PDB file of C-alpha atoms in Angstrom:
ATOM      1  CA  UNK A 117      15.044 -14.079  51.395  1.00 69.00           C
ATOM      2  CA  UNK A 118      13.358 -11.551  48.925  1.00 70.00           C
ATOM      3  CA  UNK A 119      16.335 -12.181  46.462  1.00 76.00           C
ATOM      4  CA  UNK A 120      15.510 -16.281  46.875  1.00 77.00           C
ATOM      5  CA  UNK A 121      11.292 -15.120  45.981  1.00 76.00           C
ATOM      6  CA  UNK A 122      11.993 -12.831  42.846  1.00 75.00           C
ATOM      7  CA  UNK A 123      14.333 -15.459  41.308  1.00 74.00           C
ATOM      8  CA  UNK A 124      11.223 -17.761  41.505  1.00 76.00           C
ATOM      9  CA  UNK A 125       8.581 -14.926  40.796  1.00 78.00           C
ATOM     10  CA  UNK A 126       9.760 -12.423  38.798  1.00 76.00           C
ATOM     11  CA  UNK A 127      10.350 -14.356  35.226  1.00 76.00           C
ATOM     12  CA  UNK A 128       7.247 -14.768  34.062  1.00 79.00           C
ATOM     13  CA  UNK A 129       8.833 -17.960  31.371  1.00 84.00           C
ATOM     14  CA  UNK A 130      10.551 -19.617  34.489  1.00 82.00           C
ATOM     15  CA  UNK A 131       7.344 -19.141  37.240  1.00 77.00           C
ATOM     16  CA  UNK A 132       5.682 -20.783  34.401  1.00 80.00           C
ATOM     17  CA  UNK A 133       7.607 -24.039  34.318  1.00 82.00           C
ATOM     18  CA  UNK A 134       8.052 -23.866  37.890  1.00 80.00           C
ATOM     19  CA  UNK A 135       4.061 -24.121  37.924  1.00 78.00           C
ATOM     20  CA  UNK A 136       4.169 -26.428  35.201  1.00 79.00           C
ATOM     21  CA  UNK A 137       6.261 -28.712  36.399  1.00 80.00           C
ATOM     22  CA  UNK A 138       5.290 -28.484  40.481  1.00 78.00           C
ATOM     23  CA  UNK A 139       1.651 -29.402  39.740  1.00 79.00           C
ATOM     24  CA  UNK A 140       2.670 -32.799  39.291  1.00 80.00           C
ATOM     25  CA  UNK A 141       3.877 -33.414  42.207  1.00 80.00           C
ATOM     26  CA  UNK A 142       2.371 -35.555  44.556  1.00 85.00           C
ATOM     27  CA  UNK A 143       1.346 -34.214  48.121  1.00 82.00           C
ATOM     28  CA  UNK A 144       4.458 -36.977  49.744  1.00 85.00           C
ATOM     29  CA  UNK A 145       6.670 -35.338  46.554  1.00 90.00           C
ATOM     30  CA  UNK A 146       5.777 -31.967  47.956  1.00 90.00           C
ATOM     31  CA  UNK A 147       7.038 -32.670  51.684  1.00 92.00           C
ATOM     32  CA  UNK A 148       9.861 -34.559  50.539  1.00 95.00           C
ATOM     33  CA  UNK A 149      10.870 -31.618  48.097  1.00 93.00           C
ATOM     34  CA  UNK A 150      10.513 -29.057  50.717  1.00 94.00           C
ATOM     35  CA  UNK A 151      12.456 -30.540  53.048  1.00 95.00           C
ATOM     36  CA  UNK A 152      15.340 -31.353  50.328  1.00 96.00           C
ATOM     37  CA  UNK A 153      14.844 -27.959  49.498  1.00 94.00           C
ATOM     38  CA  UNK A 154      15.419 -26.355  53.586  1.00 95.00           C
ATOM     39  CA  UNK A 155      18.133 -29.007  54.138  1.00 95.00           C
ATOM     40  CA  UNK A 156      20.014 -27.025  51.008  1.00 95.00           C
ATOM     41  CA  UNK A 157      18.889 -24.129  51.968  1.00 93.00           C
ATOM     42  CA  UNK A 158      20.548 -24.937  55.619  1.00 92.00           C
ATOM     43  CA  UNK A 159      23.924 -26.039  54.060  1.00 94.00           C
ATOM     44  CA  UNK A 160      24.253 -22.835  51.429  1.00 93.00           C
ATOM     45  CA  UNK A 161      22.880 -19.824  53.308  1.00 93.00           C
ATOM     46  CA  UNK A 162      24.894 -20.336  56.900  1.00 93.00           C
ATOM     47  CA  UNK A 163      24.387 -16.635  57.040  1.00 94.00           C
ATOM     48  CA  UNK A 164      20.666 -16.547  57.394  1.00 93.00           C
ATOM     49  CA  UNK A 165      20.514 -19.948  59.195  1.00 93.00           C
ATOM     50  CA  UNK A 166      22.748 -18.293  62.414  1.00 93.00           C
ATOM     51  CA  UNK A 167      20.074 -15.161  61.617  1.00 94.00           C
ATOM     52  CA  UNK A 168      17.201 -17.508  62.351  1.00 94.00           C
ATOM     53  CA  UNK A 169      17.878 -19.017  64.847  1.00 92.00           C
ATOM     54  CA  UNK A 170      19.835 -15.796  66.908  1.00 93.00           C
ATOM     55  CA  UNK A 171      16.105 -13.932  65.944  1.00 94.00           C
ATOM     56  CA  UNK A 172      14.193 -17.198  67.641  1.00 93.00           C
ATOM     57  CA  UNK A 173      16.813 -17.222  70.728  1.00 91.00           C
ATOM     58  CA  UNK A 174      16.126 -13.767  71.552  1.00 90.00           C
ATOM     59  CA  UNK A 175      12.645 -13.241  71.318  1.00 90.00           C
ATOM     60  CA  UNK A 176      11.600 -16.617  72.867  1.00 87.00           C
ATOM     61  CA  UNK A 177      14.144 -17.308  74.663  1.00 80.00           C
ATOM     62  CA  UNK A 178      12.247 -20.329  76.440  1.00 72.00           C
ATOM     63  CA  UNK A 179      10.967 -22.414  73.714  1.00 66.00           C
ATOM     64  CA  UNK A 180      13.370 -21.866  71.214  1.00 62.00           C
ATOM     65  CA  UNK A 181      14.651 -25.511  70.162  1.00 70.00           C
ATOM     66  CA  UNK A 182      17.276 -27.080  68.543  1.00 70.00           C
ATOM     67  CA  UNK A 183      16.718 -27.879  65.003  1.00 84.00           C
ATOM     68  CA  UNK A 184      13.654 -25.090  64.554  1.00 91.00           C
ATOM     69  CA  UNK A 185      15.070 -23.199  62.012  1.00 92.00           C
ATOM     70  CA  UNK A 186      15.362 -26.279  59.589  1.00 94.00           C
ATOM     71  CA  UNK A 187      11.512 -26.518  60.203  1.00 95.00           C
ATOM     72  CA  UNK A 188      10.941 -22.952  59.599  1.00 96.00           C
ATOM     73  CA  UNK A 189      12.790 -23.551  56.532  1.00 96.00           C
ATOM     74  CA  UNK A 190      10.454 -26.141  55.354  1.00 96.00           C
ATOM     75  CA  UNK A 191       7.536 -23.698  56.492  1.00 96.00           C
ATOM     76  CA  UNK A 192       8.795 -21.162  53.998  1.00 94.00           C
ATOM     77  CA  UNK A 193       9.318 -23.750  51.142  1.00 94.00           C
ATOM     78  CA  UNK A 194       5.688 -25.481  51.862  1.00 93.00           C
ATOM     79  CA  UNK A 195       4.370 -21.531  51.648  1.00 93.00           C
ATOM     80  CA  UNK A 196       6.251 -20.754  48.602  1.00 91.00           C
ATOM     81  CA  UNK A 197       4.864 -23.918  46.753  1.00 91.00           C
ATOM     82  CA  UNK A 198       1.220 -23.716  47.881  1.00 90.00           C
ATOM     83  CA  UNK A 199       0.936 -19.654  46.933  1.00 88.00           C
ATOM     84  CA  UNK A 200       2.923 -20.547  43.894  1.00 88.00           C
ATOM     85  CA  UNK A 201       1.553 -23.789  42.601  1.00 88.00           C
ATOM     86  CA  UNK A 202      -1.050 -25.532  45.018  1.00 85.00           C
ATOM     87  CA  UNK A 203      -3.365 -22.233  44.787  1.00 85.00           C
ATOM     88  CA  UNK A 204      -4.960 -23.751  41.439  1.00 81.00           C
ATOM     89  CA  UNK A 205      -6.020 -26.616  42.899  1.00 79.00           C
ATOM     90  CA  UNK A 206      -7.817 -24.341  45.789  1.00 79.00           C
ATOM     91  CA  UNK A 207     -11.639 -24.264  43.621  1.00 72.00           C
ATOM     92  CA  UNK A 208     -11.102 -28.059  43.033  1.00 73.00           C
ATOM     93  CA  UNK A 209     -10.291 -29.120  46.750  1.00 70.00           C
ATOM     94  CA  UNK A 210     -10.296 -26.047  48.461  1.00 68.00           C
ATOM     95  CA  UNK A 211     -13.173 -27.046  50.916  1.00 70.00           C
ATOM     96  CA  UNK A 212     -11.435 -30.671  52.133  1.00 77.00           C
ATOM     97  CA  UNK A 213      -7.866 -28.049  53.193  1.00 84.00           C
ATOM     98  CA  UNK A 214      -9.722 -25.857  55.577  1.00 92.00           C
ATOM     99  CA  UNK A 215     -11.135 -27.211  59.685  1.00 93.00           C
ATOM    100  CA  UNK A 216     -12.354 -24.174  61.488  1.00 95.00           C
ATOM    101  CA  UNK A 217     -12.415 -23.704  65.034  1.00 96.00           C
ATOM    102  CA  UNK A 218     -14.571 -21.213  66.992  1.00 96.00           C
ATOM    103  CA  UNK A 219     -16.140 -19.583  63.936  1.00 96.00           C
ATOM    104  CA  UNK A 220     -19.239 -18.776  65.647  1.00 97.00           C
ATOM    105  CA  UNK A 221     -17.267 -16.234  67.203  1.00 97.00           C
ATOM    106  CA  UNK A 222     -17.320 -14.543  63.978  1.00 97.00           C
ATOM    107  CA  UNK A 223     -20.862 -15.296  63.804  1.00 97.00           C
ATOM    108  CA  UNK A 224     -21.380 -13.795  67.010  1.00 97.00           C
ATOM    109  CA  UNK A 225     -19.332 -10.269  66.412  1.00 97.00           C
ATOM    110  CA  UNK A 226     -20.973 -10.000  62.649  1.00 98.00           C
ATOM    111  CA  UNK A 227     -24.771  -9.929  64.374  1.00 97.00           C
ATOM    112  CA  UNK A 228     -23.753  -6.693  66.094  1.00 97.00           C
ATOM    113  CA  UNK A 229     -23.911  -4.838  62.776  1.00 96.00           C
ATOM    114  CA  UNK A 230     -20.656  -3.478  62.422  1.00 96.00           C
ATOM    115  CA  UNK A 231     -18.992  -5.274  60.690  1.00 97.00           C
ATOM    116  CA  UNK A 232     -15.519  -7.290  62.216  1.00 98.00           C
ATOM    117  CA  UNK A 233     -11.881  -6.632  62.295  1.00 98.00           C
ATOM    118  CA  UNK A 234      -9.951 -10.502  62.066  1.00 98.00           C
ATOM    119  CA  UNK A 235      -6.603  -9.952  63.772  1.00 98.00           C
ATOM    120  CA  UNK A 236      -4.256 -12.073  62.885  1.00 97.00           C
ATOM    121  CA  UNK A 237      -0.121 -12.681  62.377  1.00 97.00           C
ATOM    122  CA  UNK A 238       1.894 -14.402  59.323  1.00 96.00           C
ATOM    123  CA  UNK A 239       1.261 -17.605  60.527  1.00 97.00           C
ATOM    124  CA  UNK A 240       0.831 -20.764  58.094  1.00 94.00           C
ATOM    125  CA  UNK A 241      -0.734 -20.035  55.144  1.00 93.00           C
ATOM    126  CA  UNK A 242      -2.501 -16.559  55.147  1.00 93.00           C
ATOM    127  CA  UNK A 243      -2.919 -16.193  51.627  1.00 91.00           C
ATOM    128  CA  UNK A 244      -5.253 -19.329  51.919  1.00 92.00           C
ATOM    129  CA  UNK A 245      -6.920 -18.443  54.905  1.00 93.00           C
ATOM    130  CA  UNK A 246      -7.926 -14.986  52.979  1.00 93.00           C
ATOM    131  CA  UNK A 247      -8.896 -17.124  49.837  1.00 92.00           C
ATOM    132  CA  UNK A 248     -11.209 -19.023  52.264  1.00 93.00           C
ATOM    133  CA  UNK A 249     -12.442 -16.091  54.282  1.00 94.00           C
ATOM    134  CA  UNK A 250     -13.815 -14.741  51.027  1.00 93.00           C
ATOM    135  CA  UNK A 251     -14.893 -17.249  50.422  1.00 91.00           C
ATOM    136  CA  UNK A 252     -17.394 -17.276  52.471  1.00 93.00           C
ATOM    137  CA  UNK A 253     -17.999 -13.640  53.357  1.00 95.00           C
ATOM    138  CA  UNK A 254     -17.717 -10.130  52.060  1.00 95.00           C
ATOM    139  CA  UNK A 255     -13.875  -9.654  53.138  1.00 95.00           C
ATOM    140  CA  UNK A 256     -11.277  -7.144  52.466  1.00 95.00           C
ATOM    141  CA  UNK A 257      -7.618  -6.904  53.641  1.00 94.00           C
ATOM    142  CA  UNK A 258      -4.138  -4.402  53.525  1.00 92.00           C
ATOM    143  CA  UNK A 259      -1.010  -6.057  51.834  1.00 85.00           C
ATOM    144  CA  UNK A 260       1.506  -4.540  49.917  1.00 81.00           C
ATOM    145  CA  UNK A 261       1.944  -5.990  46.042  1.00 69.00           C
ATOM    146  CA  UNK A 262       4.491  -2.549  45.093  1.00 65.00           C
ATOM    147  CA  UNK A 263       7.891  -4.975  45.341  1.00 73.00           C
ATOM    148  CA  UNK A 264       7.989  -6.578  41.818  1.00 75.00           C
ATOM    149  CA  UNK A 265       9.178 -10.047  43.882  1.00 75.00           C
ATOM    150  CA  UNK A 266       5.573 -10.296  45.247  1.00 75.00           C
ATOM    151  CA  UNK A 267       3.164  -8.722  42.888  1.00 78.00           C
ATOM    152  CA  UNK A 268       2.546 -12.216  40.775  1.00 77.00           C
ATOM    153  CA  UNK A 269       1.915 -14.044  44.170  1.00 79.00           C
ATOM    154  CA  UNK A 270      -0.936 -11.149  45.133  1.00 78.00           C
ATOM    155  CA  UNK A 271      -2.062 -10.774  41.162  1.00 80.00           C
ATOM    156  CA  UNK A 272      -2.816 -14.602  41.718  1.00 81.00           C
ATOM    157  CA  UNK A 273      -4.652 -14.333  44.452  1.00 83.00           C
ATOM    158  CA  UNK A 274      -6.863 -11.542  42.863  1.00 82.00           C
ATOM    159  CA  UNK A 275      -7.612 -13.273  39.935  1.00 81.00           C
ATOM    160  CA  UNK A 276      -8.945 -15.511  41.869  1.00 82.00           C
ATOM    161  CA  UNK A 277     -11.507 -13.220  43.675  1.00 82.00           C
ATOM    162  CA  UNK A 278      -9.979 -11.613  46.313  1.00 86.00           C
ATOM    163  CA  UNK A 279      -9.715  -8.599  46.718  1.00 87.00           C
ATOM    164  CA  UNK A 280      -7.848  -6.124  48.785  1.00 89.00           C
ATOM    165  CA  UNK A 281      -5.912  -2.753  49.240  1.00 90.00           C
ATOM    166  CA  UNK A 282      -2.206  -1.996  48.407  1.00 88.00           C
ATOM    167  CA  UNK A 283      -0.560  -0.132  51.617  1.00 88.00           C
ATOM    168  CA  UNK A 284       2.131   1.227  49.424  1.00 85.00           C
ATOM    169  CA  UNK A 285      -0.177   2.643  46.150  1.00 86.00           C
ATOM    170  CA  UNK A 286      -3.509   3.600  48.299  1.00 89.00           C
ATOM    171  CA  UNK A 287      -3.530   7.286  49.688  1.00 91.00           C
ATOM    172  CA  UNK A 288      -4.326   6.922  53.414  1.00 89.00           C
ATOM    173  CA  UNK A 289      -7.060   8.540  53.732  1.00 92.00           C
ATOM    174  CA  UNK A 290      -8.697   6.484  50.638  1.00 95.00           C
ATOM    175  CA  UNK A 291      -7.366   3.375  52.433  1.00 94.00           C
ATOM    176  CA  UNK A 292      -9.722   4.452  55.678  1.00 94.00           C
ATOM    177  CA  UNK A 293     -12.546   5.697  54.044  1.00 95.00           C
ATOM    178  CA  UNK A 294     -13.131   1.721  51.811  1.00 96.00           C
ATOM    179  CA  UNK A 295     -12.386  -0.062  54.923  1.00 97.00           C
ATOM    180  CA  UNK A 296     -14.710   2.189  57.316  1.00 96.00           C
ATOM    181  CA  UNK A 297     -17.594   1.867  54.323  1.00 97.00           C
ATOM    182  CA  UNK A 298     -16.549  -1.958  53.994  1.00 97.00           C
ATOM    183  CA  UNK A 299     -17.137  -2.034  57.902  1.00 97.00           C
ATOM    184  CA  UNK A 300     -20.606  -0.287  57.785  1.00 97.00           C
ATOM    185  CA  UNK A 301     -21.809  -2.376  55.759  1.00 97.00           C
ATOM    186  CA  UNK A 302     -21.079  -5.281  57.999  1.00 98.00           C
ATOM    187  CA  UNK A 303     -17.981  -6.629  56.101  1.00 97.00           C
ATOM    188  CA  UNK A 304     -14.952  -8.710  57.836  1.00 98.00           C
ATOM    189  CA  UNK A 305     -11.466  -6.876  57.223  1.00 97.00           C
ATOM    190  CA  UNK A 306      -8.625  -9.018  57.567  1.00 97.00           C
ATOM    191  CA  UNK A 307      -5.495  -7.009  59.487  1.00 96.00           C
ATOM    192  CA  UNK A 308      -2.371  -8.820  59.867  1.00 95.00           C
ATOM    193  CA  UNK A 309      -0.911  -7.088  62.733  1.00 95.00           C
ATOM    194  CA  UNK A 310       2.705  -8.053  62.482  1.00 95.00           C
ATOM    195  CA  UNK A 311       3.097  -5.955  59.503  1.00 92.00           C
ATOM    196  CA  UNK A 312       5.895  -3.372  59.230  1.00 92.00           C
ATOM    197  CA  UNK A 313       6.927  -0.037  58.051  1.00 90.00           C
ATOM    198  CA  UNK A 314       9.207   2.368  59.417  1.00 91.00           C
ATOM    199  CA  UNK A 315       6.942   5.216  59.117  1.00 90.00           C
ATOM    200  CA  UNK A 316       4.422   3.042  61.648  1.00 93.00           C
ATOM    201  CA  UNK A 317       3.787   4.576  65.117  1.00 95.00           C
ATOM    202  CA  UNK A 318       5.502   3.156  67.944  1.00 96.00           C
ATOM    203  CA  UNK A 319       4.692   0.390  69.777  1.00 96.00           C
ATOM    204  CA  UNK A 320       5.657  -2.484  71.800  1.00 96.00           C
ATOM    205  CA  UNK A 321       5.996  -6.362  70.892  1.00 95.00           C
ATOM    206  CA  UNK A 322       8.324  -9.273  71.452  1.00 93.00           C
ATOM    207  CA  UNK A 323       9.724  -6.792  74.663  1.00 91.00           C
ATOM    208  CA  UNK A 324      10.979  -4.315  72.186  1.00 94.00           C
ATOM    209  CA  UNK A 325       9.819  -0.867  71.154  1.00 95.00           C
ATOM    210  CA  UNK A 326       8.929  -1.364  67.044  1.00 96.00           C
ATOM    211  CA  UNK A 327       6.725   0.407  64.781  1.00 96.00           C
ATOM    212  CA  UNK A 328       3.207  -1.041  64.507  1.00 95.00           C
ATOM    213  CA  UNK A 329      -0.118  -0.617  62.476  1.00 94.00           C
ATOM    214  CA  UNK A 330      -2.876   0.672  64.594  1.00 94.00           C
ATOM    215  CA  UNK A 331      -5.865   0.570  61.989  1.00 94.00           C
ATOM    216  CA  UNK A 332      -7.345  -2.096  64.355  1.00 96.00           C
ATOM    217  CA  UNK A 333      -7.118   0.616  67.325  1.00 97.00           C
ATOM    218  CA  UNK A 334      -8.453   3.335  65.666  1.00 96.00           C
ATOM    219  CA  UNK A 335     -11.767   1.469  63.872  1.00 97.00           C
ATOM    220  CA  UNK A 336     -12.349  -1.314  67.246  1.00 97.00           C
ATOM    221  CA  UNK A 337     -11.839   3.191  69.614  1.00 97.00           C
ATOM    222  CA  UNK A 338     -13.297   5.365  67.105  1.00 96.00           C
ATOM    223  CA  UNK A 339     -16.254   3.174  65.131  1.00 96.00           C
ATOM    224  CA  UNK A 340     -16.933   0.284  68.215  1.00 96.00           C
ATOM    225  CA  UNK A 341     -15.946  -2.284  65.581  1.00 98.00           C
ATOM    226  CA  UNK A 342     -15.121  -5.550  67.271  1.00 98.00           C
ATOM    227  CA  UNK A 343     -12.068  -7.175  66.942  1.00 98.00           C
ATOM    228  CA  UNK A 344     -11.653 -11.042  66.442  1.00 98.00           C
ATOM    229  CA  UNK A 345      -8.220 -12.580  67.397  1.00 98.00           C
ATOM    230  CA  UNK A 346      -7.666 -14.999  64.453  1.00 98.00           C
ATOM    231  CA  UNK A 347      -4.706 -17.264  63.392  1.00 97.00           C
ATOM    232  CA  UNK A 348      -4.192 -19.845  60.871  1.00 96.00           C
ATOM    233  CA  UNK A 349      -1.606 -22.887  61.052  1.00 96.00           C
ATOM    234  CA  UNK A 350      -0.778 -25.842  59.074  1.00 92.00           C
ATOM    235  CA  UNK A 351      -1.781 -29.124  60.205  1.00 89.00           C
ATOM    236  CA  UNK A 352      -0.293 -31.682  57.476  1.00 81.00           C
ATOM    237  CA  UNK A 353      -2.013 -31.369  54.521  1.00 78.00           C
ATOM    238  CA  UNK A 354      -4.971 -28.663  56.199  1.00 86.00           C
ATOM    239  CA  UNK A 355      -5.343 -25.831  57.111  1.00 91.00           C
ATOM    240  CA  UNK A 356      -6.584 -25.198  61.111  1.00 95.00           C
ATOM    241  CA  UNK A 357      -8.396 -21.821  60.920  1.00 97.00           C
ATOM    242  CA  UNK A 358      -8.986 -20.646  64.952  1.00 98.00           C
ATOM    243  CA  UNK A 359     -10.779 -17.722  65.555  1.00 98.00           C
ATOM    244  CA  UNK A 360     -10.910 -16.530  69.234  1.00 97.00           C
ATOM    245  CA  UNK A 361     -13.892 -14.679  71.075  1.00 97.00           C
ATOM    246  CA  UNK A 362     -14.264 -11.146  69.998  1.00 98.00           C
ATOM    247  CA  UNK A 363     -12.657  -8.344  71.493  1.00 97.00           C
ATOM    248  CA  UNK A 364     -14.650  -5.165  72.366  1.00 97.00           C
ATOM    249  CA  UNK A 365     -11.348  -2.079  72.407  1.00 97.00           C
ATOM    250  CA  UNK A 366     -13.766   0.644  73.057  1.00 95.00           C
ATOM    251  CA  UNK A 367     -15.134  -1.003  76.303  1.00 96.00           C
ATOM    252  CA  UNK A 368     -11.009  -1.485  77.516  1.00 95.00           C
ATOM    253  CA  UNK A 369      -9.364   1.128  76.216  1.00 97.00           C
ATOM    254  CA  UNK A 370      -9.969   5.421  75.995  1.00 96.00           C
ATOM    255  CA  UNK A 371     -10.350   6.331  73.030  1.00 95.00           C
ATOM    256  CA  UNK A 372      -7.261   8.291  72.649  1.00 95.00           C
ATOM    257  CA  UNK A 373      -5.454   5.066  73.903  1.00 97.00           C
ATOM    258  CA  UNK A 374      -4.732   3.731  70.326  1.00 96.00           C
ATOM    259  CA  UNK A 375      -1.080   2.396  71.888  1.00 97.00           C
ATOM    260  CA  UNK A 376      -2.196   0.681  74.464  1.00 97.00           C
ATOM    261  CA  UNK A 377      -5.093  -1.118  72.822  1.00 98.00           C
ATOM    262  CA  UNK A 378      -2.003  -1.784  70.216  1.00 98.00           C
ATOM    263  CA  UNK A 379       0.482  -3.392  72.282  1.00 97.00           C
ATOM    264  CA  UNK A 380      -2.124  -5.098  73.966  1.00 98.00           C
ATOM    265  CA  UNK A 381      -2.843  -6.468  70.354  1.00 98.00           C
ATOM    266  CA  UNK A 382       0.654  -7.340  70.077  1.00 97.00           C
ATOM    267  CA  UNK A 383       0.642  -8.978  73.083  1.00 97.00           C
ATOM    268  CA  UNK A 384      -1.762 -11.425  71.858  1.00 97.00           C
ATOM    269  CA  UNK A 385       0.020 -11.923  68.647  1.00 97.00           C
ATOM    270  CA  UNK A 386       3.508 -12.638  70.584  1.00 96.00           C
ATOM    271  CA  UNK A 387       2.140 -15.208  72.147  1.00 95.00           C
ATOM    272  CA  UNK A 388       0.094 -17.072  69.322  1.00 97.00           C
ATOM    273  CA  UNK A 389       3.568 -16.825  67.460  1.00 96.00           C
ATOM    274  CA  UNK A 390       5.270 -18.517  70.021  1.00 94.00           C
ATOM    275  CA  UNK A 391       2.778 -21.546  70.444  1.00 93.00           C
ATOM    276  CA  UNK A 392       3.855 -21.626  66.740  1.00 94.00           C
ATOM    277  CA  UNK A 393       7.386 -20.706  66.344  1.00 94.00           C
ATOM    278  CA  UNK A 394       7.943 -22.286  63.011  1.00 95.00           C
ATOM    279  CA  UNK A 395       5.462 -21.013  61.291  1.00 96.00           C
ATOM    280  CA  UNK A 396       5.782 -17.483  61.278  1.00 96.00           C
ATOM    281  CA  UNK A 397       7.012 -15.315  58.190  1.00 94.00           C
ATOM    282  CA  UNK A 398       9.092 -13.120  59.262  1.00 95.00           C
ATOM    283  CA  UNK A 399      11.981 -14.576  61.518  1.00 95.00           C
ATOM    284  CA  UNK A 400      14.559 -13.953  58.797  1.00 93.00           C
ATOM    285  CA  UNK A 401      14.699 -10.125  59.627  1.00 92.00           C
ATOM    286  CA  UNK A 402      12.539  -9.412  62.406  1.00 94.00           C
ATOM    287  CA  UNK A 403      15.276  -7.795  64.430  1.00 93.00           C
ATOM    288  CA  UNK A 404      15.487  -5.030  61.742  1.00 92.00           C
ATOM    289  CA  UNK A 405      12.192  -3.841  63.577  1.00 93.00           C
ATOM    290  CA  UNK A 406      14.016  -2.899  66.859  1.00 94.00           C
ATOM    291  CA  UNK A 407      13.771   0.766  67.792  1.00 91.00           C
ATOM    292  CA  UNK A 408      15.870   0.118  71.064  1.00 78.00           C
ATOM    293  CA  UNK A 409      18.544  -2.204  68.847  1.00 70.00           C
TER     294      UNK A 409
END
């Protein structure tokens, strides 16, 4: 999958023409080109096809379907195009993309003073969702631009105003100190909790033990930050962005209970993944994240 995203992204001359040449595409051109472009992808990669769809089997195991990982294909195409070539038409029609549901819980957790933690998975289109978020409000978020395949997609996205910090290149104690400031001063940090590294401490999701982030612990147990479940999906040509009523960690958890506040997080994010199988990143290689495989 990487291999597919730095033939596209990492010649500058062919991104170009790709750009060049997608942006005159109509929206029905799009859909029809993406799912051309998942039906080939289905016929010439049988490899990661069986992947797909043994990855969606096991971890949801009652709502897998048949002919899911031809959609999820799609997904990935649609995603690709709109980070690659639809994000320069985001200042022109940005606002008609987005329909937000249950912001005023964001509303809600901001007039506490300090500041909010968005929670959210790889779902739909999260490099628009962050474009939107700020948007609208003083946002930060964690990514990681070091692999050469996906610094033009995150350079894009900064030219464009938003900002962030770079997991891989940021000392960790740096990376704490700008998001607790960021928080203090009543900002909205964006944490996509399904994000991996090996060096992670372990957790539980999907019924497995996995290594998981637990910035979200430590600010919502240490700092009383509150913590707003969010997730973004695509409907047709919009974006739904759903944020959920705000979760208060410190009131649940101890505070030396950073792993169970974080599979309790994950448990959350399982299940907003499954109510939207096709839609998440990261089914291509998810069972690399197995401890107990």
């Amino acid at each position: 999958m990487y291999a597919m995203i730095a033939y596209l992204t990492t010649d500058a001359r062919r991104l170009a023409r790709i750009r060049r040449w997608g942006s005159w595409l109509p929206a029905p051109g799009v859909t029809a080109l993406c799912w051309l472009l998942a039906a080939l992808l289905w016929v010439v990669a049988p490899g990661l096809r069986r992947r797909v769809k043994t990855n969606m089997r096991e971890v949801l195991p009652d709502s897998a379907r048949r002919g899911q990982t031809l959609v999820y294909f799609v997904s990935l195409w649609r995603l690709l195009y709109e980070v690659m070539i639809g994000v320069y038409h985001l200042k022109r029609d940005g606002a008609d993309r987005f329909k937000l549901e249950g912001a005023e819980q964001l509303e809600a957790a901001l007039a506490l003073g300090r500041g909010v933690i968005l929670f959210a998975p790889h779902l739909g289109n999260f490099f628009y969702a962050y474009w939107y978020l700020c948007s609208q409000y003083p946002c930060l978020t964690v990514g990681t631009a070091a692999s050469p395949e996906l610094r033009p997609l995150y350079q894009t996205f900064y030219d464009l105003g938003c900002d962030g910090l770079d997991y891989d290149t940021t000392p960790p104690r740096e990376m704490l100190r700008t998001l607790r400031r960021h928080l203090a001063n009543n900002g909205v940090v964006l944490l996509l909790g399904d994000f991996w590294r090996p060096a992670f401490p372990r957790a539980r999701m999907f019924g497995h033990d996995v290594r998981s982030p637990q910035g979200a612990a430590v600010f919502a147990l240490e700092d009383g930050v509150p913590i707003v479940p969010f997730h973004t999906v695509r409907a047709g040509c919009h974006q739904r962005l759903v944020f959920g009523p705000a979760r208060h960690l410190s009131q649940e958890f101890a505070r030396h209970e950073r792993t169970a506040a974080t599979n309790s997080l994950n448990q959350w994010l399982a299940t907003t993944i499954a109510r939207h199988p096709t839609q998440w990143l990261y089914w291509f290689n998810v069972a690399e994240r197995w401890e107990d495989r």
